[in-house]
DNA sequence: GTATGTTTGAAACGTATGTTTTGAACACAG
DNA sequence: CTGTGTTCAAAACATACGTTTCAAACATAC
């Protein structure tokens, strides 16, 4: 991030600020001044603030979904069994490992996703669904084979529940860590939480379907 | 909502708009014009926009936490066993039943909570924790008795995960319903989803703790 | 009926935002 | 060197926001 070009400096800074304070609460002036570029640079390079937001997501999600697709290929090629642990484990290791040099990056990613989903009108949510829905669907098919007794419709919702648990928790980690510290006098890391998340999600996804 | 006083008309309108578009994206002018009151009325009656936001939450959460406390009293008095289903069932029935005349109200409640949690700096989150943390803690103690094999620290995080699943899902219901409709050609109601949520959460909360 | 405290209405204020403009600085091909 | 397209910098622009002001309308008690 030291001496990159203007475009990357903007993206790097915007990514952090958006994750920290949300889209509406982050002004272009805050971004450009912290990035050390001119105010007009955003509109020049991206066209608008909204296009900047999309660019931030694109830079994040495109490599991620590509890596996820590759991992699924590998899984199919080696004949790794479709268990909830295996499938979810891939996603988690990927989310935490895409940028090993910066462990905070994973938290930023989830916090951004949280911001995207609570966005007015579900605007960005739809964008994500249309651009990265394919890999997502493939992931869900593997999960379906892992828990064949759960009807597809039911599984769809359980995946949404899981997404909620992950995104919500990691996007609010800052406050939660403070509460945890106060109540239990214990520090927790992002990796800690994902380790706790896995059994919770597996338990929920393969729970018995009522009636 | 027809001919209530100025204060209530503001609260009614703000509640809906905040849930729909978020706090920052909802202007006082949007609220007051839709509510049919003067722009200055908000600052006159509440002092500031932020105080308005708090007032909206207070009107929502105070009766809710009181009802929750009463239900827990009743549970203890009648000796109802502490099972995950019983404890979580109380919360869900309460959230869905506090305003039976308006089924959308529950969705608004969760959407508001979602907005609160993704708020910059966790400002509101802390307010909620200090004002309604007591009932929350009591609820967690009942849950702890329901799953004594899960360590308290682990349970704390599982409750957070559950909160995430609930809030995230119901706060994004609008988009999710559209996706569900497109993928499965099925409509879903808020009650539908909470019915699906219960076994998922129970499965996650009482999952085995690794190593 | 008058006086007093409360609520409303219309307008203005100050500020912060996203965006646009204009011209200088720069890179590089002819 | 010259010309052309790209990038940057400073300033200004238009707009939307939360808030404040101040007088009019209202309600209530004396």
Coordinates of C-alpha atoms (C1' of nucleotides) in Angstrom, one line a residue:
Chain A
X1 CA 0.0 0.0 0.0
X2 CA 3.1 2.2 0.3
X3 CA 3.6 3.7 -3.1
X4 CA 1.0 2.2 -5.3
X5 CA -0.8 4.0 -8.0
X6 CA -3.7 6.4 -7.3
X7 CA -6.4 3.8 -8.2
X8 CA -5.0 1.2 -5.8
X9 CA -4.4 3.7 -3.0
X10 CA -8.0 4.8 -3.3
X11 CA -9.2 1.2 -3.2
X12 CA -7.0 0.3 -0.3
X13 CA -8.2 3.2 1.8
X14 CA -11.9 3.0 0.8
X15 CA -11.9 -0.7 1.7
X16 CA -10.8 0.0 5.2
X17 CA -13.0 3.0 5.8
X18 CA -16.1 1.4 4.3
X19 CA -15.6 -1.6 6.6
X20 CA -15.0 0.6 9.6
X21 CA -17.8 3.1 9.2
X22 CA -20.2 2.1 6.4
X23 CA -20.7 3.5 3.0
X24 CA -22.9 6.5 3.7
X25 CA -20.8 7.5 6.6
X26 CA -17.6 7.5 4.7
X27 CA -17.1 10.6 2.6
X28 CA -15.0 10.9 -0.5
X29 CA -13.0 13.6 1.2
X30 CA -12.1 11.2 4.1
X31 CA -11.0 8.6 1.6
X32 CA -9.0 10.9 -0.7
X33 CA -7.3 12.8 2.1
X34 CA -6.3 9.6 3.9
X35 CA -5.1 8.1 0.7
X36 CA -3.1 11.2 -0.2
X37 CA -4.8 11.8 -3.5
X38 CA -6.9 14.6 -4.9
X39 CA -10.6 14.7 -4.2
X40 CA -11.4 14.6 -7.8
X41 CA -9.5 11.4 -8.4
X42 CA -12.4 9.2 -7.3
X43 CA -14.8 10.7 -9.8
X44 CA -12.1 10.7 -12.5
X45 CA -11.1 7.1 -12.1
X46 CA -14.3 5.5 -11.0
X47 CA -17.0 7.8 -12.2
X48 CA -19.0 8.0 -8.9
X49 CA -19.0 7.0 -5.3
X50 CA -21.3 4.1 -6.0
X51 CA -19.0 2.8 -8.7
X52 CA -16.1 3.0 -6.2
X53 CA -18.1 0.8 -3.8
X54 CA -18.7 -1.8 -6.5
X55 CA -15.0 -1.7 -7.5
X56 CA -14.0 -2.4 -3.9
X57 CA -16.2 -5.5 -3.9
X58 CA -15.1 -6.6 -7.3
X59 CA -11.4 -6.5 -6.2
X60 CA -12.3 -8.6 -3.2
X61 CA -14.8 -11.1 -4.6
X62 CA -13.4 -11.9 -8.0
X63 CA -10.2 -13.6 -6.7
X64 CA -12.1 -15.2 -3.8
X65 CA -14.8 -16.8 -6.0
X66 CA -12.1 -18.0 -8.4
X67 CA -10.2 -19.6 -5.6
X68 CA -13.4 -21.1 -4.3
X69 CA -14.2 -22.5 -7.7
X70 CA -10.7 -24.0 -7.9
X71 CA -11.0 -25.6 -4.5
X72 CA -14.3 -27.2 -5.5
X73 CA -12.7 -28.5 -8.7
X74 CA -10.0 -30.0 -6.6
X75 CA -12.5 -31.6 -4.3
X76 CA -14.3 -33.2 -7.1
X77 CA -11.1 -34.4 -8.8
X78 CA -9.7 -36.0 -5.7
X79 CA -13.0 -37.5 -4.7
X80 CA -13.0 -35.8 -1.3
X81 CA -16.3 -36.7 0.4
X82 CA -19.0 -34.1 0.6
X83 CA -19.4 -33.6 4.3
X84 CA -20.6 -30.3 5.9
X85 CA -17.2 -30.0 7.7
X86 CA -15.3 -30.3 4.4
X87 CA -17.5 -27.9 2.4
X88 CA -17.7 -25.2 5.1
X89 CA -14.0 -25.8 6.0
X90 CA -13.0 -24.8 2.4
X91 CA -14.9 -21.5 2.6
X92 CA -13.5 -20.6 6.0
X93 CA -9.9 -21.5 5.2
X94 CA -10.2 -19.5 2.0
X95 CA -11.7 -16.5 3.7
X96 CA -9.0 -16.5 6.3
X97 CA -6.2 -17.5 4.1
X98 CA -6.6 -15.3 0.9
X99 CA -4.4 -12.7 2.5
X100 CA -2.2 -14.4 5.0
X101 CA 0.1 -11.4 5.2
X102 CA -2.8 -9.4 6.7
X103 CA -5.1 -11.3 9.1
X104 CA -7.3 -8.3 9.5
X105 CA -8.2 -8.5 5.9
X106 CA -10.6 -11.4 6.5
X107 CA -12.5 -9.3 9.1
X108 CA -12.7 -6.4 6.6
X109 CA -14.1 -8.7 4.0
X110 CA -16.9 -9.9 6.3
X111 CA -17.6 -6.5 7.6
X112 CA -17.9 -5.2 4.1
X113 CA -20.3 -8.0 3.3
X114 CA -22.4 -7.1 6.3
X115 CA -22.5 -3.5 5.1
X116 CA -23.5 -4.6 1.7
X117 CA -26.4 -6.7 3.0
X118 CA -27.8 -4.0 5.2
X119 CA -27.6 -1.6 2.3
X120 CA -30.7 0.4 1.4
X121 CA -32.9 -1.4 -1.1
X122 CA -30.6 -4.5 -1.3
X123 CA -29.0 -2.9 -4.2
X124 CA -25.5 -4.3 -3.7
X125 CA -27.0 -7.6 -2.5
X126 CA -28.5 -8.1 -5.9
X127 CA -25.3 -7.2 -7.6
X128 CA -23.5 -9.8 -5.6
X129 CA -26.1 -12.4 -6.3
X130 CA -25.9 -11.9 -10.1
X131 CA -22.1 -11.7 -10.3
X132 CA -21.1 -14.4 -7.9
X133 CA -24.3 -16.5 -7.7
X134 CA -22.8 -19.2 -9.8
X135 CA -20.1 -20.2 -7.4
X136 CA -22.4 -19.8 -4.6
X137 CA -24.9 -22.2 -6.2
X138 CA -22.2 -24.7 -6.8
X139 CA -21.2 -24.6 -3.1
X140 CA -24.8 -25.1 -2.2
X141 CA -25.0 -28.2 -4.4
X142 CA -22.0 -29.8 -2.6
X143 CA -23.7 -29.0 0.7
X144 CA -26.9 -30.6 -0.5
X145 CA -25.0 -33.8 -1.2
X146 CA -23.5 -33.6 2.3
X147 CA -26.9 -33.5 3.9
X148 CA -29.3 -35.3 1.5
X149 CA -32.0 -35.7 4.1
X150 CA -32.5 -31.9 4.3
X151 CA -34.9 -30.7 1.6
X152 CA -33.3 -28.2 -0.9
X153 CA -35.6 -25.4 0.2
X154 CA -34.8 -26.0 3.8
X155 CA -31.1 -26.0 3.0
X156 CA -31.3 -22.8 1.2
X157 CA -32.6 -21.1 4.3
X158 CA -30.0 -22.8 6.5
X159 CA -27.3 -21.5 4.3
X160 CA -28.8 -18.0 4.7
X161 CA -28.8 -18.5 8.5
X162 CA -25.2 -19.6 8.3
X163 CA -24.2 -16.6 6.3
X164 CA -26.0 -14.4 8.8
X165 CA -24.2 -16.0 11.7
X166 CA -20.8 -15.5 10.0
X167 CA -21.2 -12.1 8.6
X168 CA -23.0 -10.6 11.6
X169 CA -20.5 -11.9 14.1
X170 CA -17.4 -11.0 12.2
X171 CA -18.7 -7.6 11.1
X172 CA -19.3 -6.7 14.7
X173 CA -16.2 -8.3 16.2
X174 CA -14.9 -5.1 17.6
X175 CA -17.8 -4.6 20.0
X176 CA -18.1 -8.3 20.7
X177 CA -14.5 -8.6 21.6
X178 CA -14.9 -5.8 24.1
X179 CA -18.0 -7.5 25.7
X180 CA -16.2 -10.9 25.7
X181 CA -13.2 -9.3 27.4
X182 CA -15.5 -7.6 30.0
X183 CA -17.6 -10.7 30.7
X184 CA -14.9 -13.4 30.5
X185 CA -11.7 -11.5 30.6
X186 CA -10.6 -13.3 27.5
X187 CA -9.2 -12.1 24.2
X188 CA -10.4 -13.7 21.0
X189 CA -9.0 -13.6 17.5
X190 CA -10.8 -13.9 14.2
X191 CA -9.4 -17.4 13.8
X192 CA -10.8 -18.3 17.2
X193 CA -14.2 -17.4 16.3
X194 CA -14.2 -19.2 13.0
X195 CA -13.0 -22.3 14.8
X196 CA -16.1 -21.9 17.1
X197 CA -18.3 -21.2 14.2
X198 CA -17.7 -24.4 12.3
X199 CA -19.3 -26.9 14.7
X200 CA -22.2 -24.4 15.3
X201 CA -23.0 -24.2 11.6
X202 CA -22.6 -27.9 11.0
X203 CA -24.9 -28.6 13.9
X204 CA -27.5 -26.3 12.5
X205 CA -27.2 -27.4 8.9
X206 CA -27.7 -31.1 9.6
X207 CA -30.3 -30.7 12.3
X208 CA -33.5 -32.8 11.9
X209 CA -36.2 -31.3 9.9
X210 CA -39.4 -31.0 11.9
X211 CA -42.6 -33.0 11.0
Chain B
X1 CA -51.4 5.9 13.2
X2 CA -54.2 7.9 11.8
X3 CA -54.5 11.0 14.0
X4 CA -52.0 10.4 16.8
X5 CA -50.0 13.2 18.4
X6 CA -47.0 14.7 16.7
X7 CA -44.5 12.7 18.8
X8 CA -46.1 9.3 17.9
X9 CA -46.5 10.2 14.3
X10 CA -42.8 10.9 14.1
X11 CA -41.9 7.7 15.9
X12 CA -44.2 5.6 13.7
X13 CA -42.8 7.1 10.5
X14 CA -39.2 7.0 11.6
X15 CA -39.5 3.4 12.6
X16 CA -40.6 2.3 9.2
X17 CA -38.1 4.5 7.3
X18 CA -35.1 3.7 9.5
X19 CA -35.9 0.0 9.0
X20 CA -36.3 0.4 5.2
X21 CA -33.3 2.6 4.4
X22 CA -31.0 2.8 7.4
X23 CA -30.4 5.7 9.8
X24 CA -27.9 7.8 7.8
X25 CA -29.9 7.4 4.6
X26 CA -33.2 8.6 6.2
X27 CA -33.3 12.4 6.5
X28 CA -35.4 14.3 9.0
X29 CA -37.1 15.9 6.0
X30 CA -38.2 12.5 4.7
X31 CA -39.6 11.6 8.1
X32 CA -41.4 14.8 8.9
X33 CA -42.9 15.3 5.4
X34 CA -44.2 11.7 5.4
X35 CA -45.5 12.1 8.9
X36 CA -47.2 15.3 8.1
X37 CA -45.4 17.4 10.8
X38 CA -43.1 20.3 10.7
X39 CA -39.4 19.7 10.1
X40 CA -38.5 21.4 13.4
X41 CA -40.8 19.1 15.4
X42 CA -38.1 16.4 15.6
X43 CA -35.5 18.7 17.2
X44 CA -38.2 20.3 19.4
X45 CA -39.5 17.0 20.8
X46 CA -36.4 14.8 20.7
X47 CA -33.5 17.3 20.7
X48 CA -31.6 15.7 17.8
X49 CA -31.7 13.0 15.2
X50 CA -29.7 10.6 17.3
X51 CA -32.0 11.0 20.2
X52 CA -34.9 10.2 17.8
X53 CA -33.1 7.0 16.9
X54 CA -32.7 6.0 20.5
X55 CA -36.4 6.9 21.2
X56 CA -37.5 4.5 18.4
X57 CA -35.5 1.7 20.0
X58 CA -36.7 2.5 23.4
X59 CA -40.3 2.3 22.4
X60 CA -39.6 -1.0 20.8
X61 CA -37.4 -2.7 23.3
X62 CA -38.8 -1.6 26.7
X63 CA -42.1 -3.5 26.3
X64 CA -40.3 -6.4 24.7
X65 CA -37.8 -6.9 27.4
X66 CA -40.5 -6.4 30.0
X67 CA -42.5 -9.1 28.4
X68 CA -39.5 -11.4 28.1
X69 CA -38.7 -10.9 31.7
X70 CA -42.3 -11.8 32.6
X71 CA -42.1 -15.0 30.5
X72 CA -39.0 -16.0 32.2
X73 CA -40.6 -15.4 35.6
X74 CA -43.5 -17.6 34.5
X75 CA -41.1 -20.3 33.3
X76 CA -39.4 -20.4 36.6
X77 CA -42.6 -20.4 38.6
X78 CA -44.2 -23.2 36.6
X79 CA -41.0 -25.2 36.6
X80 CA -40.9 -25.4 32.8
X81 CA -37.7 -27.4 31.9
X82 CA -34.8 -25.4 30.5
X83 CA -34.5 -26.8 27.0
X84 CA -33.1 -24.9 24.0
X85 CA -36.5 -25.3 22.3
X86 CA -38.4 -23.8 25.2
X87 CA -36.0 -20.9 25.8
X88 CA -35.7 -19.9 22.2
X89 CA -39.3 -20.5 21.6
X90 CA -40.2 -17.9 24.1
X91 CA -38.1 -15.2 22.4
X92 CA -39.5 -16.1 18.9
X93 CA -43.1 -16.2 19.9
X94 CA -42.6 -12.9 21.7
X95 CA -40.9 -11.2 18.8
X96 CA -43.6 -12.3 16.4
X97 CA -46.5 -11.8 18.8
X98 CA -45.9 -8.4 20.5
X99 CA -47.9 -6.8 17.7
X100 CA -50.3 -9.4 16.3
X101 CA -52.3 -6.7 14.6
X102 CA -49.3 -5.9 12.4
X103 CA -47.2 -9.0 11.3
X104 CA -44.8 -6.7 9.5
X105 CA -43.9 -5.2 12.8
X106 CA -41.7 -8.1 13.8
X107 CA -39.7 -7.8 10.6
X108 CA -39.2 -4.1 11.2
X109 CA -38.0 -4.9 14.7
X110 CA -35.3 -7.2 13.4
X111 CA -34.4 -5.0 10.5
X112 CA -33.9 -2.1 13.0
X113 CA -31.7 -4.3 15.2
X114 CA -29.6 -5.2 12.1
X115 CA -29.2 -1.5 11.4
X116 CA -28.2 -0.9 15.0
X117 CA -25.5 -3.5 14.9
X118 CA -24.0 -2.4 11.7
X119 CA -23.9 1.2 13.0
X120 CA -20.6 3.1 12.9
X121 CA -18.5 2.6 16.0
X122 CA -21.1 0.2 17.6
X123 CA -22.6 3.2 19.3
X124 CA -26.1 2.0 19.5
X125 CA -24.9 -1.5 20.1
X126 CA -23.4 -0.4 23.4
X127 CA -26.6 1.5 24.3
X128 CA -28.6 -1.7 23.8
X129 CA -26.1 -3.7 25.8
X130 CA -26.2 -1.4 28.8
X131 CA -30.0 -0.8 28.7
X132 CA -31.2 -4.3 27.9
X133 CA -28.2 -6.4 28.9
X134 CA -29.8 -7.6 32.1
X135 CA -32.7 -9.5 30.5
X136 CA -30.3 -10.7 27.9
X137 CA -28.0 -12.1 30.5
X138 CA -30.9 -13.8 32.2
X139 CA -32.0 -15.4 29.0
X140 CA -28.5 -16.7 28.5
X141 CA -28.4 -18.2 32.0
X142 CA -31.5 -20.3 31.1
X143 CA -29.9 -21.4 27.9
X144 CA -26.8 -22.4 29.9
X145 CA -28.9 -24.7 32.1
X146 CA -30.4 -26.1 28.9
X147 CA -27.0 -27.1 27.5
X148 CA -24.7 -27.5 30.6
X149 CA -22.1 -29.4 28.5
X150 CA -21.3 -26.3 26.5
X151 CA -18.8 -24.0 28.3
X152 CA -20.2 -20.5 29.1
X153 CA -17.7 -18.8 26.8
X154 CA -18.6 -21.1 24.0
X155 CA -22.3 -20.5 24.6
X156 CA -21.8 -16.7 24.6
X157 CA -20.5 -17.0 21.1
X158 CA -23.2 -19.4 20.0
X159 CA -25.8 -16.9 21.1
X160 CA -24.1 -14.3 19.0
X161 CA -24.1 -16.6 16.1
X162 CA -27.8 -17.2 16.6
X163 CA -28.5 -13.5 16.9
X164 CA -26.7 -13.1 13.6
X165 CA -28.6 -15.7 11.9
X166 CA -31.9 -14.3 13.0
X167 CA -31.3 -10.6 12.5
X168 CA -29.4 -11.0 9.3
X169 CA -32.0 -13.2 7.7
X170 CA -35.1 -11.3 8.8
X171 CA -33.5 -7.9 8.1
X172 CA -32.8 -9.0 4.5
X173 CA -36.1 -10.8 4.0
X174 CA -37.2 -8.7 1.2
X175 CA -34.3 -9.7 -1.1
X176 CA -34.2 -13.2 0.1
X177 CA -37.9 -13.7 -0.5
X178 CA -37.4 -12.6 -4.1
X179 CA -34.5 -15.1 -4.5
X180 CA -36.4 -17.9 -2.9
X181 CA -39.3 -17.1 -5.2
X182 CA -37.0 -17.2 -8.3
X183 CA -35.2 -20.4 -7.3
X184 CA -38.0 -22.4 -5.8
X185 CA -41.1 -20.6 -6.9
X186 CA -42.3 -20.4 -3.4
X187 CA -43.5 -17.6 -1.1
X188 CA -42.3 -17.5 2.5
X189 CA -43.7 -15.6 5.4
X190 CA -41.8 -14.3 8.5
X191 CA -43.5 -17.0 10.5
X192 CA -42.3 -19.6 8.0
X193 CA -38.7 -18.5 8.5
X194 CA -38.8 -18.4 12.2
X195 CA -40.2 -21.9 12.2
X196 CA -37.2 -23.0 10.1
X197 CA -34.9 -21.1 12.3
X198 CA -35.7 -22.8 15.5
X199 CA -34.3 -26.3 14.7
X200 CA -31.3 -24.7 13.0
X201 CA -30.4 -22.7 16.1
X202 CA -31.1 -25.6 18.5
X203 CA -28.8 -27.8 16.4
X204 CA -26.1 -25.2 16.5
X205 CA -26.3 -24.4 20.1
X206 CA -26.2 -27.9 21.4
X207 CA -23.6 -29.1 19.0
X208 CA -20.6 -31.0 20.4
X209 CA -17.7 -28.8 21.5
X210 CA -14.5 -29.9 19.7
X211 CA -11.6 -31.4 21.5
Chain C
dG1 C1' -60.4 37.6 29.5
dT2 C1' -56.0 37.8 30.3
dA3 C1' -51.6 35.8 31.0
dT4 C1' -48.3 32.1 30.7
dG5 C1' -46.3 28.1 29.1
dT6 C1' -46.3 24.8 25.2
dT7 C1' -46.5 23.5 20.5
dT8 C1' -46.4 24.5 15.6
dG9 C1' -45.0 26.9 11.1
dA10 C1' -42.0 29.0 7.7
dA11 C1' -37.7 30.5 6.9
dA12 C1' -33.0 30.9 7.3
dC13 C1' -28.2 29.3 8.8
dG14 C1' -24.0 26.9 8.6
dT15 C1' -21.9 23.0 7.1
dA16 C1' -20.7 18.8 4.6
dT17 C1' -21.4 16.2 0.7
dG18 C1' -20.8 14.4 -4.3
dT19 C1' -19.7 16.3 -8.5
dT20 C1' -17.9 19.3 -12.2
dT21 C1' -14.7 22.5 -14.1
dT22 C1' -10.4 24.3 -15.7
dG23 C1' -5.8 24.4 -16.4
dA24 C1' -1.3 22.7 -15.3
dA25 C1' 2.0 18.6 -15.2
dC26 C1' 3.2 14.6 -17.3
dA27 C1' 4.2 10.7 -20.6
dC28 C1' 5.2 9.4 -24.8
dA29 C1' 4.7 8.8 -30.0
dG30 C1' 5.6 11.1 -34.5
Chain D
dC1 C1' 10.8 19.6 -30.6
dT2 C1' 5.9 19.1 -31.1
dG3 C1' 1.5 17.4 -30.4
dT4 C1' -1.8 14.5 -28.1
dG5 C1' -3.9 11.9 -24.7
dT6 C1' -3.8 10.9 -19.8
dT7 C1' -3.5 12.1 -15.0
dC8 C1' -3.4 15.3 -11.3
dA9 C1' -4.4 19.6 -8.5
dA10 C1' -7.1 23.5 -6.9
dA11 C1' -11.2 25.7 -6.8
dA12 C1' -15.9 26.3 -7.3
dC13 C1' -20.7 24.5 -7.7
dA14 C1' -25.1 22.8 -6.5
dT15 C1' -27.5 20.4 -3.3
dA16 C1' -29.0 18.2 0.9
dC17 C1' -28.5 17.9 5.5
dG18 C1' -29.3 18.8 10.8
dT19 C1' -30.1 22.5 13.4
dT20 C1' -31.7 27.1 15.0
dT21 C1' -34.6 31.1 15.0
dC22 C1' -38.7 33.7 15.8
dA23 C1' -43.3 34.7 15.5
dA24 C1' -47.9 32.9 15.3
dA25 C1' -51.3 29.6 17.1
dC26 C1' -52.9 27.0 20.7
dA27 C1' -54.0 25.3 25.3
dT28 C1' -54.6 25.9 30.1
dA29 C1' -54.9 28.1 34.5
dC30 C1' -56.0 32.0 37.1

